[in-house]
mmCIF file of C-alpha atoms in Angstrom:
data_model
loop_
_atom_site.group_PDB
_atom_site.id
_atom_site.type_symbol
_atom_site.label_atom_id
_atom_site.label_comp_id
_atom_site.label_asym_id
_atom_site.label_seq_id
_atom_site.Cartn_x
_atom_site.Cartn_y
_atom_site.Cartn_z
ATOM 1 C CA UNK A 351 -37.939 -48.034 14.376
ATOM 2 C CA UNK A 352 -38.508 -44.140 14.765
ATOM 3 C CA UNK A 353 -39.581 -42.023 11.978
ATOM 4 C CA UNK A 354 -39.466 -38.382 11.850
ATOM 5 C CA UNK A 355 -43.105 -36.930 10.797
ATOM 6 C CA UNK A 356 -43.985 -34.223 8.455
ATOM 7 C CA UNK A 357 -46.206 -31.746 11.236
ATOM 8 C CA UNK A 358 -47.388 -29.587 8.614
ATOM 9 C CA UNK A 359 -48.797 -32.514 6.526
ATOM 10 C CA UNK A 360 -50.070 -34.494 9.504
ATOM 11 C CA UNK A 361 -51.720 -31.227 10.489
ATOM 12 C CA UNK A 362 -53.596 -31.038 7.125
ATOM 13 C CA UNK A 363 -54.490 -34.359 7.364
ATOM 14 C CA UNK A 364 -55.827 -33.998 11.048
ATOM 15 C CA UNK A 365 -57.823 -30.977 9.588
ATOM 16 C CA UNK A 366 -59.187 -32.746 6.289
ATOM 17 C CA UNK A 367 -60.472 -35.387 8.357
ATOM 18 C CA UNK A 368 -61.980 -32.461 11.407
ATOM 19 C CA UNK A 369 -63.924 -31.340 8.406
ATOM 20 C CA UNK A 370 -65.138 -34.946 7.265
ATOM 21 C CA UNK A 371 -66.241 -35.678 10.301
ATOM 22 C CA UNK A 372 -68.167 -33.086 11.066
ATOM 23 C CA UNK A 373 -70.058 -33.077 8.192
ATOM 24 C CA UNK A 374 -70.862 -36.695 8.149
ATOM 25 C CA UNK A 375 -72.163 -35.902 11.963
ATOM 26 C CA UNK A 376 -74.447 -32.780 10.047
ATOM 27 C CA UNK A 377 -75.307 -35.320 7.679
ATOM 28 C CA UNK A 378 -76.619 -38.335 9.868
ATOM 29 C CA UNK A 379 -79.049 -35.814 11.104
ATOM 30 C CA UNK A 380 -79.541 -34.257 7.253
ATOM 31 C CA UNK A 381 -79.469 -37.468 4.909
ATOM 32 C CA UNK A 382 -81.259 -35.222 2.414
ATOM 33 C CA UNK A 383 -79.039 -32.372 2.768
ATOM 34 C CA UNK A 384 -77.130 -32.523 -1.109
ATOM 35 C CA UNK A 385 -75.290 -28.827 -0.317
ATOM 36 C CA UNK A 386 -73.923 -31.113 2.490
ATOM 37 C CA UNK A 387 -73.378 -34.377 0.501
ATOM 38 C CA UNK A 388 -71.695 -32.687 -1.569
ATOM 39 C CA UNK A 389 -69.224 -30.966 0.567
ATOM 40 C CA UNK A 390 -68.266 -34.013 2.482
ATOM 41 C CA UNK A 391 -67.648 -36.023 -1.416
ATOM 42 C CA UNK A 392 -65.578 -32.472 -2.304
ATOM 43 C CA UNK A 393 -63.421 -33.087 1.318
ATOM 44 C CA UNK A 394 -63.042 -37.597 0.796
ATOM 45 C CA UNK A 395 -61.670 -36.233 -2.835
ATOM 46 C CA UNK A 396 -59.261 -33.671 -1.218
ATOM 47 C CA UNK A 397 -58.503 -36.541 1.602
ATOM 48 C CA UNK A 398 -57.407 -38.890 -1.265
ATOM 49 C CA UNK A 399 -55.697 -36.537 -2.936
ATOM 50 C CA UNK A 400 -53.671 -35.693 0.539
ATOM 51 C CA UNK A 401 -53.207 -39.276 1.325
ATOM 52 C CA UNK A 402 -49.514 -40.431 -0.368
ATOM 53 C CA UNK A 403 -48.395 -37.259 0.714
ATOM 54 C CA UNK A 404 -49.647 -38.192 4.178
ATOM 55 C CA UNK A 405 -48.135 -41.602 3.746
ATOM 56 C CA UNK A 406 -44.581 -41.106 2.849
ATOM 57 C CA UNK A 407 -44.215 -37.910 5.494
ATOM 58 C CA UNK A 408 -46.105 -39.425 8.288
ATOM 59 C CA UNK A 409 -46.684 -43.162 7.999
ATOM 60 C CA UNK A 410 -49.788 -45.441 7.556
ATOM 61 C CA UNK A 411 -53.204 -44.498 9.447
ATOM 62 C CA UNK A 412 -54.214 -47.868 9.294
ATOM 63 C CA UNK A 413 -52.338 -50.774 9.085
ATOM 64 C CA UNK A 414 -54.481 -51.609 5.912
ATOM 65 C CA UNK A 415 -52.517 -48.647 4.314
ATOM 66 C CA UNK A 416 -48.909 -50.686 5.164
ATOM 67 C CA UNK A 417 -47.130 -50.887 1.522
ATOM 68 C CA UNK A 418 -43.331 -51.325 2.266
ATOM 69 C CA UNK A 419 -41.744 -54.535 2.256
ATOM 70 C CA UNK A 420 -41.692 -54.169 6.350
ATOM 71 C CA UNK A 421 -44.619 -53.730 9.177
ATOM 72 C CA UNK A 422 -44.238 -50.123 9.651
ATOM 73 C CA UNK A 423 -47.237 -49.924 12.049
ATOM 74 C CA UNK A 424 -45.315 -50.329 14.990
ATOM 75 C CA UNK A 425 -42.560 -47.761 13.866
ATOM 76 C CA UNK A 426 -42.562 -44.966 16.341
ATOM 77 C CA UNK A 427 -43.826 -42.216 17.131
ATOM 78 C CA UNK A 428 -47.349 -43.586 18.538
ATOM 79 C CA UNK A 429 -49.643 -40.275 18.735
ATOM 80 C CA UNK A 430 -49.512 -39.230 22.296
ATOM 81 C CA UNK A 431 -45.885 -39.611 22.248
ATOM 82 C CA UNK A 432 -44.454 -35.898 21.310
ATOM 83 C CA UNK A 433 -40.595 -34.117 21.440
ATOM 84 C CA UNK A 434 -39.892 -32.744 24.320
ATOM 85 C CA UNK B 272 -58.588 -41.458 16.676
ATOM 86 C CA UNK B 273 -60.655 -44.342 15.403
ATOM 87 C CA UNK B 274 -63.265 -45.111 12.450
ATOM 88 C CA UNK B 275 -66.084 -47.082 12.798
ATOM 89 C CA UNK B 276 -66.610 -50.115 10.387
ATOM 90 C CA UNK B 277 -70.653 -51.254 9.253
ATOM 91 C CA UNK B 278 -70.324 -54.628 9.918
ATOM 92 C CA UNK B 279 -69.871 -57.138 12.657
ATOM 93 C CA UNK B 280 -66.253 -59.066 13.105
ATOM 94 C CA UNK B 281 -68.048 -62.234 12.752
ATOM 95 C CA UNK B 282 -72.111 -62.613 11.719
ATOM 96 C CA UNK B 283 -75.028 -62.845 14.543
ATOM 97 C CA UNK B 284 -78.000 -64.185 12.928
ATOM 98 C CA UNK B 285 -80.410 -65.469 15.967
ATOM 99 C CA UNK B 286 -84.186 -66.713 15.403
ATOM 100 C CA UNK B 287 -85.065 -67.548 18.457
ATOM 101 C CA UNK B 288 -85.611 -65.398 21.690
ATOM 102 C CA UNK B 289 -84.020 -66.684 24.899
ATOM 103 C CA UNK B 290 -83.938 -63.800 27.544
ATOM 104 C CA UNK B 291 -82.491 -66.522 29.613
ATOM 105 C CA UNK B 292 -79.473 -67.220 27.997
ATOM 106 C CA UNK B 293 -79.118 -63.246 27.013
ATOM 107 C CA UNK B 294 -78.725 -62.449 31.153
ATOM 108 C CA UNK B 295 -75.934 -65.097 31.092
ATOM 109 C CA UNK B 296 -74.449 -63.857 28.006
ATOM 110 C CA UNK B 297 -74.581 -60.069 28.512
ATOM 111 C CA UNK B 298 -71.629 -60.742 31.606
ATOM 112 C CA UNK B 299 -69.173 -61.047 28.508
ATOM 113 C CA UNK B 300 -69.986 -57.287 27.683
ATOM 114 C CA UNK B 301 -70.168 -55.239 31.222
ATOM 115 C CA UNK B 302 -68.718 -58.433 34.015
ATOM 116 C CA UNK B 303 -65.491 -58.608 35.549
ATOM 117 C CA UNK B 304 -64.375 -60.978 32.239
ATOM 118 C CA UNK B 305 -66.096 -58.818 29.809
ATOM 119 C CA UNK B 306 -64.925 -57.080 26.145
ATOM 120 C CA UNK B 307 -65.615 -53.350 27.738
ATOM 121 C CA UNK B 308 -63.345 -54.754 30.506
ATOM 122 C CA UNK B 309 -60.594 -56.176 27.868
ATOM 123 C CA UNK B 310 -60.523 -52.987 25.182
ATOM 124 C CA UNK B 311 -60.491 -50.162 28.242
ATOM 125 C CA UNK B 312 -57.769 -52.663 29.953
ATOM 126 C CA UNK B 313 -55.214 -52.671 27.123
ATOM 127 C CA UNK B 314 -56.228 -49.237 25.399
ATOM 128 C CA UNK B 315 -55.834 -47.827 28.605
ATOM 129 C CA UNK B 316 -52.296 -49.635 29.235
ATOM 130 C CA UNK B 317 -50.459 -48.578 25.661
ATOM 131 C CA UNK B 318 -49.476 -45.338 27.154
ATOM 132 C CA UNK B 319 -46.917 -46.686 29.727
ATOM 133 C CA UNK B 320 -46.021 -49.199 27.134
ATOM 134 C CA UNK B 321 -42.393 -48.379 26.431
ATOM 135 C CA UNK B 322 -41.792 -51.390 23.804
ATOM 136 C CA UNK B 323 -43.392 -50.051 20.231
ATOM 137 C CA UNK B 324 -44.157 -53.388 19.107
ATOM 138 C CA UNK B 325 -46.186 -54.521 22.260
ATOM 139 C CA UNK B 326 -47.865 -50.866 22.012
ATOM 140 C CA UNK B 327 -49.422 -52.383 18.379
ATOM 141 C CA UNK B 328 -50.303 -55.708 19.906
ATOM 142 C CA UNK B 329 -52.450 -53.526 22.681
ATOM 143 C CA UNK B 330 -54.081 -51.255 19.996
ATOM 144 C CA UNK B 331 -55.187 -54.140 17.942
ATOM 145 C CA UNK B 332 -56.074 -56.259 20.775
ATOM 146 C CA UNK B 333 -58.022 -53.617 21.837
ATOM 147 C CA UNK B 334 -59.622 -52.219 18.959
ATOM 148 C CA UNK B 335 -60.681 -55.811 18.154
ATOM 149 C CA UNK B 336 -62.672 -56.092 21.787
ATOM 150 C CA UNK B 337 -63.996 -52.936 20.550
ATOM 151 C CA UNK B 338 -65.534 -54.758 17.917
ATOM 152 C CA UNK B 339 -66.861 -57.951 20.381
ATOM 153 C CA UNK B 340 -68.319 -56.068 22.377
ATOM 154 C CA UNK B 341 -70.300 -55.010 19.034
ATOM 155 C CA UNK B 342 -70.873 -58.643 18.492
ATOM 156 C CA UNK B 343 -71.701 -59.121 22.099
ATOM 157 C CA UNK B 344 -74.769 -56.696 22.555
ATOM 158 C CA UNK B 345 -75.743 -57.871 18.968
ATOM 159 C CA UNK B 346 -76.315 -61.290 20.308
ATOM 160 C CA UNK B 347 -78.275 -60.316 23.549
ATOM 161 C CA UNK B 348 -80.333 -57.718 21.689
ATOM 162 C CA UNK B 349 -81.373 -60.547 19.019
ATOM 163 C CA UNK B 350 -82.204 -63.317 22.232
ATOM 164 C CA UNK B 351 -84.094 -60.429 23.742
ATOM 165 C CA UNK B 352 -86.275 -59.409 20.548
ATOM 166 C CA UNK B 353 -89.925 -59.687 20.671
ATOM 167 C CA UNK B 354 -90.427 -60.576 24.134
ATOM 168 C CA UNK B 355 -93.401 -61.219 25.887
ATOM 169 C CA UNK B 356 -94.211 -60.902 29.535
ATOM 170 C CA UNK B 357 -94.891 -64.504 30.311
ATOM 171 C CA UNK B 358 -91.043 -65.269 28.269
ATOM 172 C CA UNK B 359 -89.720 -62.316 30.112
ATOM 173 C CA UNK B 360 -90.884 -63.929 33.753
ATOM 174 C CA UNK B 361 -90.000 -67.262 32.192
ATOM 175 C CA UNK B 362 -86.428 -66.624 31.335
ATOM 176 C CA UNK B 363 -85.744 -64.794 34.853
ATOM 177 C CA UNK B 364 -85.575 -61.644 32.609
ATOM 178 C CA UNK B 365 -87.653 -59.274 34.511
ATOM 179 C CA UNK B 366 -85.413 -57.476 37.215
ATOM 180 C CA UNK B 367 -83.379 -56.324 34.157
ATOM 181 C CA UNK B 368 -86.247 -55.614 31.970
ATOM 182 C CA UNK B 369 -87.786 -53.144 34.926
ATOM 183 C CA UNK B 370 -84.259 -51.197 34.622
ATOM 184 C CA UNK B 371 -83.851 -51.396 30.572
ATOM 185 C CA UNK B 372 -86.295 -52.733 28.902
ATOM 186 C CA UNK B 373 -84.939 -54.700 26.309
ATOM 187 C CA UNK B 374 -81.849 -51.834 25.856
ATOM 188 C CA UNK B 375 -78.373 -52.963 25.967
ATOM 189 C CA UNK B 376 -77.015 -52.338 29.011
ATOM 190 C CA UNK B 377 -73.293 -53.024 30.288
ATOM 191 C CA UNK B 378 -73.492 -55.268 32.865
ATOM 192 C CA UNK B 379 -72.538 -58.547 34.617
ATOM 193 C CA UNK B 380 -74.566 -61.604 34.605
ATOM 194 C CA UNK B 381 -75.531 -61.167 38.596
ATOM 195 C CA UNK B 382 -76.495 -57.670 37.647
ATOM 196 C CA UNK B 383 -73.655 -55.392 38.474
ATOM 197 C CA UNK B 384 -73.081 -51.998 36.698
ATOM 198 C CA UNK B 385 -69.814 -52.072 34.478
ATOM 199 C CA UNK B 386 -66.829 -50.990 36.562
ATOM 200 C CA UNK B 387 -63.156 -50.600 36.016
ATOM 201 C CA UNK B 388 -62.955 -51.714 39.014
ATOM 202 C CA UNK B 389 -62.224 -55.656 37.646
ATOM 203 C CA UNK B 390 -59.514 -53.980 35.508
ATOM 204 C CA UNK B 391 -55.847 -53.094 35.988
ATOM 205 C CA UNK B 392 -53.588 -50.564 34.036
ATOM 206 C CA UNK B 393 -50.225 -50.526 36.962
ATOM 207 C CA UNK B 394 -47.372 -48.844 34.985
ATOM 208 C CA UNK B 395 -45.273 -51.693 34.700
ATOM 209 C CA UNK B 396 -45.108 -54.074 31.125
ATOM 210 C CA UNK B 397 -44.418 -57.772 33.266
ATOM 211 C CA UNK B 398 -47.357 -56.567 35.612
ATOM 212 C CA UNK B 399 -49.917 -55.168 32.809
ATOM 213 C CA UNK B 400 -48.581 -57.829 30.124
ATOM 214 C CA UNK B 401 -49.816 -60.973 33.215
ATOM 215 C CA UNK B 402 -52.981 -59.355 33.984
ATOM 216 C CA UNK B 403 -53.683 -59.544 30.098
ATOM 217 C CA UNK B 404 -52.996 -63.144 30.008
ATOM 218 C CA UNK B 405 -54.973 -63.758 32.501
ATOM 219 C CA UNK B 406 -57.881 -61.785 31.186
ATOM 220 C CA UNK B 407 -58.012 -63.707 28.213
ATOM 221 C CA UNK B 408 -58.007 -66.922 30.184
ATOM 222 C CA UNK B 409 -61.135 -65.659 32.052
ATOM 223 C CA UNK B 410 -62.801 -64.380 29.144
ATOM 224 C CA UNK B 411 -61.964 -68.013 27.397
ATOM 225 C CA UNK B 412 -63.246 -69.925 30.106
ATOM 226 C CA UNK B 413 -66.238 -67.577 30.460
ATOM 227 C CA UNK B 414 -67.175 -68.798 26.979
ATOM 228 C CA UNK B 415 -66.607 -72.327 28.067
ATOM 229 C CA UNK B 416 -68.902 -71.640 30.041
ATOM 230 C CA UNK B 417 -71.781 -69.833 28.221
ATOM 231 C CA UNK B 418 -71.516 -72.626 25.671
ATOM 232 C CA UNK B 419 -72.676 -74.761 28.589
ATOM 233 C CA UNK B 420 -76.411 -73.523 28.346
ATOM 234 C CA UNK B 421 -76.077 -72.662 24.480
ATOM 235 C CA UNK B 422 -77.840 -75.601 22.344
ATOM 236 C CA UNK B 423 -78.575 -73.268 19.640
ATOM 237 C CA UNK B 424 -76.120 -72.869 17.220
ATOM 238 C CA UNK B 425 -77.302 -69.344 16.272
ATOM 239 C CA UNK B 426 -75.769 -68.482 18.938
ATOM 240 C CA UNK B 427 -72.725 -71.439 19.622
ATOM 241 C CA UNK B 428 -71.262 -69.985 16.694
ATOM 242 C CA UNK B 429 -70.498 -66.399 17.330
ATOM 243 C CA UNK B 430 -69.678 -67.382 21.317
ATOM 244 C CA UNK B 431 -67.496 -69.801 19.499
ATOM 245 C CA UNK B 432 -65.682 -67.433 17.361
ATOM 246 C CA UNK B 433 -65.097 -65.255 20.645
ATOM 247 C CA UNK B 434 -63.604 -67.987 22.401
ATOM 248 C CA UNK B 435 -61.224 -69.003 19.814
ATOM 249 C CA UNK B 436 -60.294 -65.051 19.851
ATOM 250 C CA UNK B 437 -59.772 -65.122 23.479
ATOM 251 C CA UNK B 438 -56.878 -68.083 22.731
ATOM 252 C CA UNK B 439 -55.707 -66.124 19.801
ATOM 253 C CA UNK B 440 -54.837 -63.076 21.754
ATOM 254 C CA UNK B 441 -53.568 -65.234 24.869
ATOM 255 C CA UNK B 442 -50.752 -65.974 22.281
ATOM 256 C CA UNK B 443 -50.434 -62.437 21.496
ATOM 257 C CA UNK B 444 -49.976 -61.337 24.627
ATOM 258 C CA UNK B 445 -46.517 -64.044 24.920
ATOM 259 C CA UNK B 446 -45.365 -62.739 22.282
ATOM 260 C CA UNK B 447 -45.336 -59.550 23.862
ATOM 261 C CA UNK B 448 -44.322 -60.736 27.192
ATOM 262 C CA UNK B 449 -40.867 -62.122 25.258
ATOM 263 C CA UNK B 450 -40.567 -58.967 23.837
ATOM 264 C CA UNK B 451 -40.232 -57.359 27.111
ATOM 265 C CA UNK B 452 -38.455 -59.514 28.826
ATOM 266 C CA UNK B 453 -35.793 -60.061 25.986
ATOM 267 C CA UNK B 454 -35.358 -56.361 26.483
ATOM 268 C CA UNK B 455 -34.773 -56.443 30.052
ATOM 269 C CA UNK B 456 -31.841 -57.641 32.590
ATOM 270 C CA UNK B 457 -32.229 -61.909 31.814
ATOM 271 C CA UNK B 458 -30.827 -62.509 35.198
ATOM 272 C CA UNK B 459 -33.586 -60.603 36.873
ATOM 273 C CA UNK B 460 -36.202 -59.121 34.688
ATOM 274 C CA UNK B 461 -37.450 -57.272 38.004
ATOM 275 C CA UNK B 462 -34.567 -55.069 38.668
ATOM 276 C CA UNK B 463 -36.211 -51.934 37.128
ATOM 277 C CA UNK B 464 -39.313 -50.714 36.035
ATOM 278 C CA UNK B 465 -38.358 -49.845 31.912
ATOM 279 C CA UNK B 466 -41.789 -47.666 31.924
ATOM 280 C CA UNK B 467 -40.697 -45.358 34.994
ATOM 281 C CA UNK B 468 -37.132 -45.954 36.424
ATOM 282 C CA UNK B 469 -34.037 -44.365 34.370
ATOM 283 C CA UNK B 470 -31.187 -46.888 33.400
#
């Protein structure tokens, strides 16, 4: 099955989880740093905030994140698979 | 993109050194059977995929090697802990020791550097769909093999586990094989390529 994504809230997502990422890289270096732990709490608490959004316009990240009654991990598009 | 996960697939908890049986065993994460082989195999083959279904059996497949080859180096690097010279002499140990210590290094168990080399990804579902078959069969029988020399159970159990993963995602891999062929000509599943020609 093919789904039509949301770009602008895959986008947000795909920027949410930039930032996550690379302050948990800052932080494996800094595991003392609280300005930083901080941060990186503030972003997981935006991310979870963004995430049904990001489910019912894009489709699960994970297939742990599945909730219909049908296995919509395989519904199309994979990522690398764009309009043209 | 993927996430990494804290904990092993399936636990390694090994007592006893045995550099011997870690030069055997470290072929199932860099030789021609190995779980770097399997994930950069199928990750590497999802792109030409053109059946969405089959494209999730190859990114769980090979996420999940992703994950034995975790459990892999975990069991060499706990046979290889605590060495001493006479055990690394012993156990036929040293020519790898002199290149890595007692660092995890992808390799076969003769020695050989990883290389995609051993791997396939052609274009084609029937032709990348009965290499991946195959691969499991190897890695399977690779196990069979291991568990030859393994009578410690630290480490039967995990190569065990592996094994029975290898079977698991033989079966996997038929399902997707029906799912591309049911989607192709039945009289001659051969008469196109569904990744590349137009029909």
């Amino acid at each position: 099955m093919t789904r039509r994504i949301n770009k602008d809230v895959l986008k947000r997502m795909q920027q949410l989880d930039f930032a996550i990422w690379e302050t948990a890289l800052y932080l494996d270096g800094h595991p003392e740093n609280t300005q930083a732990l901080n941060y990186y709490k503030k972003l997981i608490a935006m991310r979870e905030d963004a995430k049904k959004d990001y489910e019912a316009n894009v489709g699960p990240a994970t297939h742990r994140d599945v909730k219909c009654d049908r296995w919509t991990w395989v519904d199309e598009p994979w990522p690398w698979q764009n309009e043209v | 993109m993927w996430i990494y996960e804290k904990k092993l697939q399936f636990p390694v908890n090994i007592k006893t050194p045995n550099p011997a049986l870690a030069k055997l065993i470290i072929t199932q994460l860099g030789g021609p059977d190995g779980e770097m082989g399997a994930s950069t195999r199928y990750l590497s083959q999802r792109y030409s995929m053109p059946y969405s279904e089959v494209v999730g059996i190859l990114t769980d497949v090979g996420t999940e090697e992703l994950a034995h080859q975790e459990m892999v180096s975990a069991i060499v690097h706990q046979l290889t802990r605590n060495l001493t010279t006479d055990q690394i002499l012993d156990g036929g140990f040293a020519p790898y020791f002199v290149d890595h210590t007692t660092g995890i290094y992808p390799s076969s168990a003769t020695g050989e550097p990883f290389t995609a080399a051993t791997l396939q990804s052609t274009g084609d579902p029937i032709a990348d769909l009965s290499e991946d078959l195959a691969a499991e069969q190897k890695a399977r029988l690779t196990y069979d093999n291991i568990l030859r020399f393994c009578d410690d159970r630290d480490v039967a159990d995990p190569i065990r586990f592996l094994r029975e993963r290898e079977i698991v995602h033989f079966q996997r891999f038929g399902d997707g094989m029906r799912i591309v062929q049911d989607a192709l000509d039945y009289k001659n599943f051969y008469a196109y390529n569904p990744a590349f020609d137009k029909k």
